[in-house]
Coordinates of C-alpha atoms in Angstrom, one line a residue:
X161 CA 83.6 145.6 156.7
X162 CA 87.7 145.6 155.2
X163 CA 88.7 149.1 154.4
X164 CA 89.8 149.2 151.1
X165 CA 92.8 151.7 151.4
X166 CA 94.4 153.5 148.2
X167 CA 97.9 155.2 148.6
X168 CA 98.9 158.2 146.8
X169 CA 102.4 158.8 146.8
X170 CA 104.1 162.1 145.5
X171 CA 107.7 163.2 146.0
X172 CA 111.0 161.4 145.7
X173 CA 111.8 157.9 145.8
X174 CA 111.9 157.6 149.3
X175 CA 108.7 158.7 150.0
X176 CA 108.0 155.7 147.5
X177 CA 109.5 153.6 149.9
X178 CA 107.8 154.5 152.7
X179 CA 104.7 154.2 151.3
X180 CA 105.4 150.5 150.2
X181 CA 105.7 150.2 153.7
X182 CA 103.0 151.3 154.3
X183 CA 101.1 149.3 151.9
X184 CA 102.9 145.8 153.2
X185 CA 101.5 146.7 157.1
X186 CA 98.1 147.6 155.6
X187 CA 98.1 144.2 154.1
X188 CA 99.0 142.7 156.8
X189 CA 96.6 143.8 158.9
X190 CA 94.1 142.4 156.6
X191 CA 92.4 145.5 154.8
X192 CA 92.3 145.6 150.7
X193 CA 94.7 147.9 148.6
X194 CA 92.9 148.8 145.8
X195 CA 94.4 150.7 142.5
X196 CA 91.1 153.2 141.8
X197 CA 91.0 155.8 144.0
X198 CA 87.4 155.8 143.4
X199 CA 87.4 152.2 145.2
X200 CA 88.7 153.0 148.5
X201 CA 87.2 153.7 151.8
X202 CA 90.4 155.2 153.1
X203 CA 93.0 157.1 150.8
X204 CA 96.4 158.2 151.8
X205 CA 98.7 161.1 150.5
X206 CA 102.1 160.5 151.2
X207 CA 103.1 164.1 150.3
X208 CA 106.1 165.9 149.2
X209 CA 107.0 169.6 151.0
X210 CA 110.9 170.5 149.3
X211 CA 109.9 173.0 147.8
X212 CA 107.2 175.4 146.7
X213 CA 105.9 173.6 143.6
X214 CA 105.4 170.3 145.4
X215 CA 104.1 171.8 148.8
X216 CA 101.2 173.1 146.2
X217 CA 100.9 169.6 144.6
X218 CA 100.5 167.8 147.8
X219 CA 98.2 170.6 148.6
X220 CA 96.3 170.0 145.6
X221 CA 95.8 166.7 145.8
X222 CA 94.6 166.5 149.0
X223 CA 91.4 169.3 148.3
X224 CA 91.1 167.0 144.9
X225 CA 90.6 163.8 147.2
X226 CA 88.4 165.5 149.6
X227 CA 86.0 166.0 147.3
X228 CA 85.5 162.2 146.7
X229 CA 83.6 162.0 150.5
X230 CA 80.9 163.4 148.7
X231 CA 79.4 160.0 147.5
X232 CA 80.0 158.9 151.1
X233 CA 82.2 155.9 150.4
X234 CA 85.0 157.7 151.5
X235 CA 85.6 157.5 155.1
X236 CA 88.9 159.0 155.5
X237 CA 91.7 160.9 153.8
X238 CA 94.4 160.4 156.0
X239 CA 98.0 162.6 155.0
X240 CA 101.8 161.5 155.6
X241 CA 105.0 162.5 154.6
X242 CA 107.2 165.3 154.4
X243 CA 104.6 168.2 153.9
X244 CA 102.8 166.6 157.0
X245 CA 106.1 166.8 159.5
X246 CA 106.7 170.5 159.2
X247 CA 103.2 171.4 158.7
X248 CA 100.9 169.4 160.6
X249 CA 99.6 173.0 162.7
X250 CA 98.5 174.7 160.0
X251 CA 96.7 171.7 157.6
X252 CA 94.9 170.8 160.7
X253 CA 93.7 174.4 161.6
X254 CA 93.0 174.8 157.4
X255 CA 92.0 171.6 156.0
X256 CA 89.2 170.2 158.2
X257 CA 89.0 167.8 155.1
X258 CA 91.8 165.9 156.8
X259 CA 91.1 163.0 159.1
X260 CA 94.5 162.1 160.1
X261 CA 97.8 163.0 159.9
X262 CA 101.2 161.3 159.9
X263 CA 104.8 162.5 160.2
X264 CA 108.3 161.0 158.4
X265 CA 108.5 159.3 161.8
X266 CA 105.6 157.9 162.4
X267 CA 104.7 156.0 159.0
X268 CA 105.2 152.5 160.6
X269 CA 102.2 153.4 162.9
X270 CA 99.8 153.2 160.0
X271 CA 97.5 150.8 161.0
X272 CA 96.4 152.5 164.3
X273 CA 96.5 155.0 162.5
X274 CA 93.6 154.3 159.4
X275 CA 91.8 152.4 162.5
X276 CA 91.6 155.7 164.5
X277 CA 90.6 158.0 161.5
X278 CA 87.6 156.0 160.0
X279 CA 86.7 156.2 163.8
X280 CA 86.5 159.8 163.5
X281 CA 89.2 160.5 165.7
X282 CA 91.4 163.3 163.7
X283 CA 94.6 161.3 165.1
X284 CA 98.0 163.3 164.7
X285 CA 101.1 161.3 165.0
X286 CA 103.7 163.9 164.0
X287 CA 107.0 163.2 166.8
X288 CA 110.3 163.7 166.0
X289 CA 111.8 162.0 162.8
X290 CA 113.5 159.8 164.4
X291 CA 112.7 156.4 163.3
X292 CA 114.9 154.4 160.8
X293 CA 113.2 150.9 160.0
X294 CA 116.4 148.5 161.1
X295 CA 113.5 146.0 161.4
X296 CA 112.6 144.5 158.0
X297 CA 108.9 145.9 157.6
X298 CA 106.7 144.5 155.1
X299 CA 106.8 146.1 151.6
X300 CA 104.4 145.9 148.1
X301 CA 106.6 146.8 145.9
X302 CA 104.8 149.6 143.7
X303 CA 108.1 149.1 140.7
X304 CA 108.3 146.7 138.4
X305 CA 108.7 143.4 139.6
X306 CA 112.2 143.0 138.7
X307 CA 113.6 146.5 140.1
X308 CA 113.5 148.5 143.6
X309 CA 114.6 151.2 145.3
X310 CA 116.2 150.5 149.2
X311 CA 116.7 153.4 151.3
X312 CA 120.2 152.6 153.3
X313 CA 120.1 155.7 155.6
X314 CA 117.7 158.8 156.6
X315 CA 117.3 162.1 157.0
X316 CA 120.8 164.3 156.5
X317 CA 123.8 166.6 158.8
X318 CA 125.1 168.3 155.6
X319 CA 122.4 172.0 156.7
X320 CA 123.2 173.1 152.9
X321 CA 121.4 176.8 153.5
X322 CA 118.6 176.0 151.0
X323 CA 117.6 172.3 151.8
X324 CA 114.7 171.8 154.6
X325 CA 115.0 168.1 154.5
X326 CA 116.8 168.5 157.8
X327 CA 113.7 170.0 159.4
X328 CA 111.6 166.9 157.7
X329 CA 113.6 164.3 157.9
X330 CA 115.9 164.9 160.8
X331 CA 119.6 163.7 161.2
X332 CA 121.4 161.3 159.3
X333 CA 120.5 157.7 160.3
X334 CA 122.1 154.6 158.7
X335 CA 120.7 151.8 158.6
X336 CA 123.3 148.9 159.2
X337 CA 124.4 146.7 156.6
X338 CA 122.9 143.3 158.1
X339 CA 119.8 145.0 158.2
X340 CA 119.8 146.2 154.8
X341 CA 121.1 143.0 153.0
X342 CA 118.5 141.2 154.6
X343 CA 116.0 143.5 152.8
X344 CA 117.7 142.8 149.7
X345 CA 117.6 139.2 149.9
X346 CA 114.1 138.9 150.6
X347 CA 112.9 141.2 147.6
X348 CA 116.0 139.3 145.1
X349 CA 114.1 135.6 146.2
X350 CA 111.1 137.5 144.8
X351 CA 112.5 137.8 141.4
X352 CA 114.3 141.6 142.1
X353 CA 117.4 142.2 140.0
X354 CA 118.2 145.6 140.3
X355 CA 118.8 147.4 143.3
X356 CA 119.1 151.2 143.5
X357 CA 120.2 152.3 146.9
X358 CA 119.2 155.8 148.3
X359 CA 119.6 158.1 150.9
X360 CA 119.8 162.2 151.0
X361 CA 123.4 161.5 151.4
X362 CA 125.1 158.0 150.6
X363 CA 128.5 158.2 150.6
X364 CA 128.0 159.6 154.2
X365 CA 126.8 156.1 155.0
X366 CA 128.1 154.5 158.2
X367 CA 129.9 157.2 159.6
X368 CA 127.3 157.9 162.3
X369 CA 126.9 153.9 163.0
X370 CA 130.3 152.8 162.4
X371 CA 132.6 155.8 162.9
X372 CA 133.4 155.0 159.0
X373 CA 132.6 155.5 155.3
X374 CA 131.0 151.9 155.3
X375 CA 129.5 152.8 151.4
X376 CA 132.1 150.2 149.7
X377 CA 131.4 147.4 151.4
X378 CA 128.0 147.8 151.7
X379 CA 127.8 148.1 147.6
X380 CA 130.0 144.8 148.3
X381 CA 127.6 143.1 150.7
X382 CA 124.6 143.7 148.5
X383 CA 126.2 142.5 145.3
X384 CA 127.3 139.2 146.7
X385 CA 123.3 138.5 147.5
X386 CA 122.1 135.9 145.0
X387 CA 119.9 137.1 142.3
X388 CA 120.9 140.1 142.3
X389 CA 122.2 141.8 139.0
X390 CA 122.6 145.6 139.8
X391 CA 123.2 147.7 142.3
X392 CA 122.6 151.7 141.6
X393 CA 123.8 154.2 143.6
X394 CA 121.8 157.7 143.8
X395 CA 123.0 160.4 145.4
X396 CA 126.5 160.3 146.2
X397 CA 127.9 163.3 148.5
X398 CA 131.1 164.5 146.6
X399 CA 132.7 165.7 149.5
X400 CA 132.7 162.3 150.8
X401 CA 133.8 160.3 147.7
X402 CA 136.6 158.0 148.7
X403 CA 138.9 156.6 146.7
X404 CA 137.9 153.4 148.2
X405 CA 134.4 154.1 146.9
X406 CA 135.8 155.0 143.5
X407 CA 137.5 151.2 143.4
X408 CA 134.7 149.5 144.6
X409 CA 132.4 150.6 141.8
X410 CA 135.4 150.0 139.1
X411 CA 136.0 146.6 140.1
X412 CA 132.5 145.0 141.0
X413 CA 130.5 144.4 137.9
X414 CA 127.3 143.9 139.8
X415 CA 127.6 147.7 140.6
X416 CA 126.5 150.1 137.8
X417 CA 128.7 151.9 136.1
X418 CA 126.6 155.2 137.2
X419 CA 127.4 158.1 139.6
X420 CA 124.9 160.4 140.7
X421 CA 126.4 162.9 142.2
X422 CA 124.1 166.0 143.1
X423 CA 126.6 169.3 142.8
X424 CA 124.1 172.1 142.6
X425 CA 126.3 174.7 141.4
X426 CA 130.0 175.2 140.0
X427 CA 131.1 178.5 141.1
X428 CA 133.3 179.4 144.5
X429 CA 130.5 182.3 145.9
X430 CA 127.4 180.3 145.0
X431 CA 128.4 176.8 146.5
X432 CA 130.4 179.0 149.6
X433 CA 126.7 180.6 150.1
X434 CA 125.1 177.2 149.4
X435 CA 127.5 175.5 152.3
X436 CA 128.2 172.7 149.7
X437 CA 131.6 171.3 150.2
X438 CA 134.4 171.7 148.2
X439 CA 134.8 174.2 145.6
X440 CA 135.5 174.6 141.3
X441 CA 138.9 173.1 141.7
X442 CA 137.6 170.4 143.9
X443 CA 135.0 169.0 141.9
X444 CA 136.6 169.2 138.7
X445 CA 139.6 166.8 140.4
X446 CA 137.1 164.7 141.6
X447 CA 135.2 164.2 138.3
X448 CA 138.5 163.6 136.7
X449 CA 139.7 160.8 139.0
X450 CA 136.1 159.0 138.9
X451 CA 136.4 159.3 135.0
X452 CA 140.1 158.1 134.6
X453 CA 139.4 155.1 137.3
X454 CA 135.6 153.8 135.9
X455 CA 136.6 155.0 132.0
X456 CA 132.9 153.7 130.9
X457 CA 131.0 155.5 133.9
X458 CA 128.0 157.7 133.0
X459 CA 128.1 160.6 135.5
X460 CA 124.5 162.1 136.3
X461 CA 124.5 165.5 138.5
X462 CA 121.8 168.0 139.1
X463 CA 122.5 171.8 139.3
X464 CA 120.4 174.5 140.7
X465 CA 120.4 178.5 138.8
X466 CA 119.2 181.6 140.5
X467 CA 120.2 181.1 144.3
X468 CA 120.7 184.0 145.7
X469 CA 123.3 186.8 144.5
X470 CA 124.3 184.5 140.9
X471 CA 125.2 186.9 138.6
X472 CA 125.2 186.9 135.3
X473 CA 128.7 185.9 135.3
X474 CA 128.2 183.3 137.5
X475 CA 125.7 181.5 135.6
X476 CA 128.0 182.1 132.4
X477 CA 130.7 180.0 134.1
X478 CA 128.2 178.0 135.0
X479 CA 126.9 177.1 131.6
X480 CA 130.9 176.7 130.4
X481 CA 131.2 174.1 133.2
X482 CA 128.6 171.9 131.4
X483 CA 129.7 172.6 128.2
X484 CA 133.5 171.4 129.3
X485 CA 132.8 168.8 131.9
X486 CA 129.9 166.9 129.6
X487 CA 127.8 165.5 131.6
X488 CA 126.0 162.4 130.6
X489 CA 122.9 163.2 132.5
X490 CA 121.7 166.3 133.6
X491 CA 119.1 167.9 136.2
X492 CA 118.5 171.6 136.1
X493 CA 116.0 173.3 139.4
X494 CA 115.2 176.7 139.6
X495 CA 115.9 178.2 143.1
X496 CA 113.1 178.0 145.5
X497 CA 113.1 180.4 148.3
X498 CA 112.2 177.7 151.1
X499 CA 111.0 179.5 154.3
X500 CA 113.2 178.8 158.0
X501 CA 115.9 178.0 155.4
X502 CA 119.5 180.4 155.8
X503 CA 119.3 181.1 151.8
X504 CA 115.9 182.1 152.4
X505 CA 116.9 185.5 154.6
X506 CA 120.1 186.1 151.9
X507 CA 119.8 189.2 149.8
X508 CA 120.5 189.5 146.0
X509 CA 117.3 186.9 145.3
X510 CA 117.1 186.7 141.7
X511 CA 113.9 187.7 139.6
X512 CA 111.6 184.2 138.8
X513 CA 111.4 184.8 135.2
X514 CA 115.3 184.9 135.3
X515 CA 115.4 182.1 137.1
X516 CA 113.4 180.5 134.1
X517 CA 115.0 181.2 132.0
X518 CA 118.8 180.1 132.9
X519 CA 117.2 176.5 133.8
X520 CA 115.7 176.7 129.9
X521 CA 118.9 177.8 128.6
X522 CA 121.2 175.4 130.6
X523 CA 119.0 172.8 129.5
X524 CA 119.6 173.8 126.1
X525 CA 123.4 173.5 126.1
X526 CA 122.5 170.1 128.3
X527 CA 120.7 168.7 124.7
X528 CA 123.8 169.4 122.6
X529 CA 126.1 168.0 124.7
X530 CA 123.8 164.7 125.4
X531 CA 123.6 164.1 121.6
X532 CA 127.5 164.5 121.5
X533 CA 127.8 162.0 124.6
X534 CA 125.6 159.4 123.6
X535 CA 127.3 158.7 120.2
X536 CA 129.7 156.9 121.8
X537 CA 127.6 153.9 122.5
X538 CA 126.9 153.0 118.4
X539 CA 128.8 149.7 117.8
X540 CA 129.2 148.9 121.4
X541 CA 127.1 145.6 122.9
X542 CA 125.3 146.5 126.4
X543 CA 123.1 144.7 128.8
X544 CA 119.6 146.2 128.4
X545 CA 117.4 145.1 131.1
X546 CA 114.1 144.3 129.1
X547 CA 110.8 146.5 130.4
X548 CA 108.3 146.3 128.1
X549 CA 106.6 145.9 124.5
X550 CA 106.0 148.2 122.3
X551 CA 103.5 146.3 120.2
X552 CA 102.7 149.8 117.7
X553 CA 106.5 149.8 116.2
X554 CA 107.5 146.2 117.1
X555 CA 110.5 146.6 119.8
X556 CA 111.3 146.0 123.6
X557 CA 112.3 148.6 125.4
X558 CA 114.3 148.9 128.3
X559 CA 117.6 150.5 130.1
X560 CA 121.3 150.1 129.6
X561 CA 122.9 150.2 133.6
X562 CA 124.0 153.5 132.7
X563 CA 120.5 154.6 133.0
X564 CA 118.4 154.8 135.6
X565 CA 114.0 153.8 136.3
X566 CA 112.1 156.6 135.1
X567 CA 114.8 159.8 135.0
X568 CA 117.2 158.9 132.1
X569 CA 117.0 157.7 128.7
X570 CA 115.4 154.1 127.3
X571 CA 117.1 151.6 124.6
X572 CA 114.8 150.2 121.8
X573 CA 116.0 147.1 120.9
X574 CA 114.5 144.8 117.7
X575 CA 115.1 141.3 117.1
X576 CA 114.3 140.6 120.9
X577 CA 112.9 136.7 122.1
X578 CA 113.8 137.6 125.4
X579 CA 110.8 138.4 128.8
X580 CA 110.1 141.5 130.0
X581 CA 112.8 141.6 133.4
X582 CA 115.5 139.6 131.5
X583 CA 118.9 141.0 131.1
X584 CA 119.6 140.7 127.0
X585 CA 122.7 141.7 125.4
X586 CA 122.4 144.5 123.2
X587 CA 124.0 146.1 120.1
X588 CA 123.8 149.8 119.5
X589 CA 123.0 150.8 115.8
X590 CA 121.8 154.4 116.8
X591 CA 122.1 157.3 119.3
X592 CA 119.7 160.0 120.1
X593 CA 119.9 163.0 122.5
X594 CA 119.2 160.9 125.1
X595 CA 117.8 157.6 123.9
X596 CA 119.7 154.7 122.3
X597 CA 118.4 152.1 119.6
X598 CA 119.6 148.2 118.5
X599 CA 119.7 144.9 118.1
X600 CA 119.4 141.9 120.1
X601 CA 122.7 140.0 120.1
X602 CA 121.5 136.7 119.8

């Protein structure tokens, strides 16, 4: 009998990745993906262990899975990813509802894997994170057909004191550039237009496989691929964004106009204690020069309140920083207290319901300043890359470059005889908070 095999994938976009991996090997192999999880003989959770709220996510999924063996179709519930690597004693010894387990390293093995579970076998293939796919492995895209996310490098050296993607993901790995433009191609002669490139840490790309900051022309090599439309950058480093880098996304107009750039904080003592680099001086300098050199960029960050020992002034300042600075996108975390982390033995830990509520009220000021940001766009003609109807009020929807799948805003656009996955050209008639609406320029 074929397994049919469902994948449940929670966490960031690179875990998404991984489990399209996944998916393409199962494929090949021969067994059936199937969409219901009600379907499958074998389910996978690729899980998520950053912090607190998605260790008890993953953890929740996988008791609400287990209880599907109970009609006996279910043969195995098999459990990967992050929450998996730095865990895999205890969800053996406490989750007997496991049947196999598999680390960040060890994904590629997941045939032999699903073979050895529905055996009964309880396999465990948790080693050190040390693989980085320089081999093009099969992938089912789980996007839409016309997007995709390519992860250009692995795990990360930066040991900021409340991060424990070190201790799930390992070092930083790049992959090299021939390895990931041949990935591109192959997905752009499928019909992919938009790239978005990821890693922990971009802009530290090449340095450990090159000896240098290879980021430009590897946003250069990508572009140049045929069919391809845009390339998004996420998670840019700012202590390693280079003027070169700055350039390269200026001049290329295959490159989005879009810098996500995660800061986490804005004051000296906080980022000192958070071993970011850089400090208040720094970043303000750098956000200047990106703005004066790519004049139309929209600049996404995220920022984390209540690490340990922020005061009430600190978060204050803080709140002025995004007031003043005007960010066009905005993330906002609480702290989480992340065990075998430095921050996590640091005294001064601030009070959850504080924590609350400075994430609510930064989030607040974020609002006002998005509405003030976005008003900028009315009048202007952008390319608005076409994902869907909206048959109820009569519109396409889709995303400007300057926003990215699924975590910014959407355009609205009437008057559209365009396909869903074409690029149409787009004028603005009206700005919300974070959403824009207009009109098809035909």
């Amino acid at each position: 009998m074929t397994e049919k095999v469902k994948i449940v994938t929670l966490g960031c976009e690179k875990n998404l990745v991984d489990s399209e991996i996944m998916s393409g090997l199962i494929d090949r192999r021969g067994y059936s993906l199937v969409d219901d999880r009600d379907d499958a003989t074998v389910i996978i959770v690729n899980t998520c262990g950053f912090i607190d709220a998605a260790k008890e996510e993953s953890v929740n999924t996988i008791l609400e899975l287990a209880e599907l063996k109970e009609s006996g179709k279910l043969k195995a519930l098999i459990v990967s990813g992050c929450l998996t690597q730095r865990y895999k004693q205890a969800l053996m010894e406490e989750m007997p509802e496991i049947d196999g387990i598999v680390g960040t390293g060890d994904f590629h093995n997941i045939t032999q894997i699903v073979d050895e579970a529905v055996k009964g076998k309880k396999p465990v293939y948790v080693g050190n994170p040390v693989f980085n796919y320089e081999q093009v492995l099969p992938r089912k895209l789980s996007t839409a057909r016309y997007t995709a996310y390519v992860k250009i490098a692995e795990g990360c050296d930066n040991n900021c004191t409340f991060c424990s993607i070190p201790l799930m993901r390992g070092k930083f790995r790049s992959r090299s550039i021939e390895s990931i433009v041949e990935e591109v191609k192959g997905m752009a002669a499928q019909g992919v237009k938009e790239f978005s490139l990821i890693a922990q840490d971009s802009t530290n790309y090449g340095t450990d496989l090159y000896g240098d900051y290879k980021l430009p022309e590897l946003l250069d090599r990508v572009s140049r691929v045929d069919g391809v439309e845009w390339v998004r950058l996420h998670y840019a480093y700012p202590g390693f964004f280079t003027d070169e880098l700055i350039d390269m996304i200026a001049s290329n107009p295959k490159i989005c106009k879009y810098v996500d750039m995660p800061l986490q904080h804005s004051e000296d003592a906080i980022l000192k204690r958070m071993r970011r680099p850089g400090r208040n001086r720094d970043i303000r300098e750098l956000i200047a020069k990106i703005r004066s050199r790519i004049p139309d960029v929209s600049l996404r960050t995220s920022l984390i309140v209540g690490f340990p020992g922020e005061t009430e002034e600190d978060f204050e300042r803080l709140c002025d920083f995004v007031r003043e600075i005007k960010f066009d996108r905005l993330g906002v975390f609480t702290y989480s207290q992340e065990e075998d982390t430095p921050a996590s033995r640091l005294p001064d830990q601030v009070a959850e319901d504080v924590k609350e509520w400075r994430a609510n009220t930064l989030m607040e000021i974020q609002r006002t300043v998005a509405n003030e940001n976005s008003g900028k766009y009315i009048g202007k003609v952008l390319d608005v890359l076409v994902e869907r109807y909206d048959g109820r009020s009569d519109v396409y929807v889709g995303r400007s470059q300057f926003d990215a799948p699924e975590i910014d805003g959407e355009v609205f656009v009437t008057n559209c005889s365009g396909n869903i996955g074409d690029i149409a050209k787009v004028r603005i008639t009206h700005a919300f908070e974070y959403d824009l609406t207009g009109e098809a320029v035909l």
